[in-house]
Amino acid sequence: MRKILILLAFLSFSFVYSQTGGGFLNKTISNIGDSLSIDKFKFDVNKLKRFTIENDTSYIDTSLTIKKFYKFNYIRKDDFELVKLNNVGQIYNQLTYNPSKNNLLSFGYNANNILLTNKSEVQFYEVAYPVTELLFKTVFSQGQLTNALFTTNINRKLNFSLEFKALRSLGKYQNSLSGSKHFRFTYNYNSEKFNSKTFYLSQQLEKKENGGLTETALENFESGDPLYNEKSKLNVKFDDAKNLFFKREFYSENHFNFAGKNKFNLGFDFHYTTVNNSYSQAIINPEYYGPSTSSNSINDSFKFRTSSARFFLNSKSLLLDNIKFGLKRFNYEFFEINSTDSKIKNNSNLIFAELSHNTKSLSFSATIDKKMNGDRVGNKYLFSLKFKNINNLFVQLSSVETHPGIIYDYYKSSYDLVGWNNQNKLINNNSLKINFSNRFLDLFELTLSSISNYFYIDTRKDIDYDFVPKLKVSSNEIKISKIKVNKNFSFGKFNLDNTLLVQKVNQVKEVLNLPDFIARSSIYLEEKIFRNVLDIQTGFTAKYFSKFYSSEYNPLISTFHVQNEIKIGGYPIIDFFLNAKIRQTRLFFIFEHINSSLTGNKYFSTPTNPYRDTSFRFGLNWNLFN
């Protein structure tokens, strides 16, 4: 791996050096002073760009808005369609179904996906002056959440960024310590003859898994007995289970321009990932997964490696702004650590095309991935239109075949009853998404989805062990319709932000269970005080989702399994917040779930994992511009 990185870096550097006539280093050094000169620039947020691999561009924004407050959490995303577990850094339970857009083989352990940054979410930067962003947020006990970002342009063409996020949090329940480390490096270079984007991403999740409360502990929790107000007194399923997930990936995309103004270029990109997951228990607890006759302890460890390379031509025409087409090679290797008998190794070839066109009134894009060989790789078709003059109307049609994950094809556990060796069918996700905004609605979004060969995890009913997973595929098509609307009302200094989601699942057998509706409403005051130096935002947020048969989290395989016996939901979650902004610093004071003592102990994130009790959290987000 190290040799590959060195080779790619050398090739990229050599090409840039040759294209600049051998004077690249001299010009770079001489331009550093100009690019960072105080006289050269005045502060302007429009000079602080960030963009994704697909060149979706936004700006570094230091404003204090309700949308920013919604994203002030561990995953840095709005968690409206999710419900948190009782500790920071643990998995989330999903309240909606979002079809995957990935047609290449993945590892599995799918409950971890929401905690990870994927390739499409990596941000690149172009800034007129060095930028530092610091984030801090308290947790429940013995730790904190921190995030630090630094980015700068060496000159107008070359930028790099470094980011590190770390978490340690001890939960209120037994065996609920969570921790993580995320490191990211990005580099991008843009010139008339050469363009390059590169990132390295390392992510580690360490979670102690308690499996939820035992049956007796559930009764004690719901009884409201003051003896159990201290949640560490409640017994959990696993006292010493631990999951360690570690993912590293390297990506580099390079374009060589042979004609002026990017009319024609040759390019390649390379994406390499290696992922490890290890589940361990020092003492075997046969009550939930059954016995283990081969070992005195549990240690299920697997590794998954992939590499993807694309070679393509990119050009413009009279009809389209961009035409990209080429070949893709995908290789994967999967094996059980400390065992060579279980190795699965294969490769696939695909042809692909990407088309786009942009005018003042219309944007069009299309992505086509057509596989030539490979059973665990699917086809992908994405088409989208945006009508800029018609309420920003956006229409997207997609059809994607995706594999559920390699560990669901092969798994061999130290537990005797847990294991399989098969090849699953590809899941076929077809969806139509329409959204727009106008003066009546800030957002209207309609999503219609149909799923064939839906893959899910059940549990074995023929034995007395509750958590032994059983793989299943739905033989009937599942259809989902979902409508989501958002509107913010302003009454002077007061605001009311409302989001409502209504969904319906049509299925023969209840294998994909979701709440019928989710609602969130925030009423808050925005005010400037101390001669407009301090911005204040304070109010309440209430969230509610209807009762449904939620899936249960299965820690051995970091996946949810279906159950149709216990419903969760039907309770409100009310938070109080007081936020402030001083220049480029935002402060957040949050009382979470302040109504927990008023609704009875009926609040759950999964059937055996309670939601969070009332707690106070403090955090800040600080932007520094040099």
XYZ file of C-alpha atoms in Angstrom, residues 1-9:
9
model
C 0.000 0.000 0.000
C 2.816 2.408 0.903
C 4.499 1.746 -2.446
C 1.285 2.524 -4.313
C 0.863 5.854 -2.507
C 4.471 6.856 -3.153
C 4.187 5.924 -6.834
C 0.976 7.904 -7.352
C 2.361 10.940 -5.550
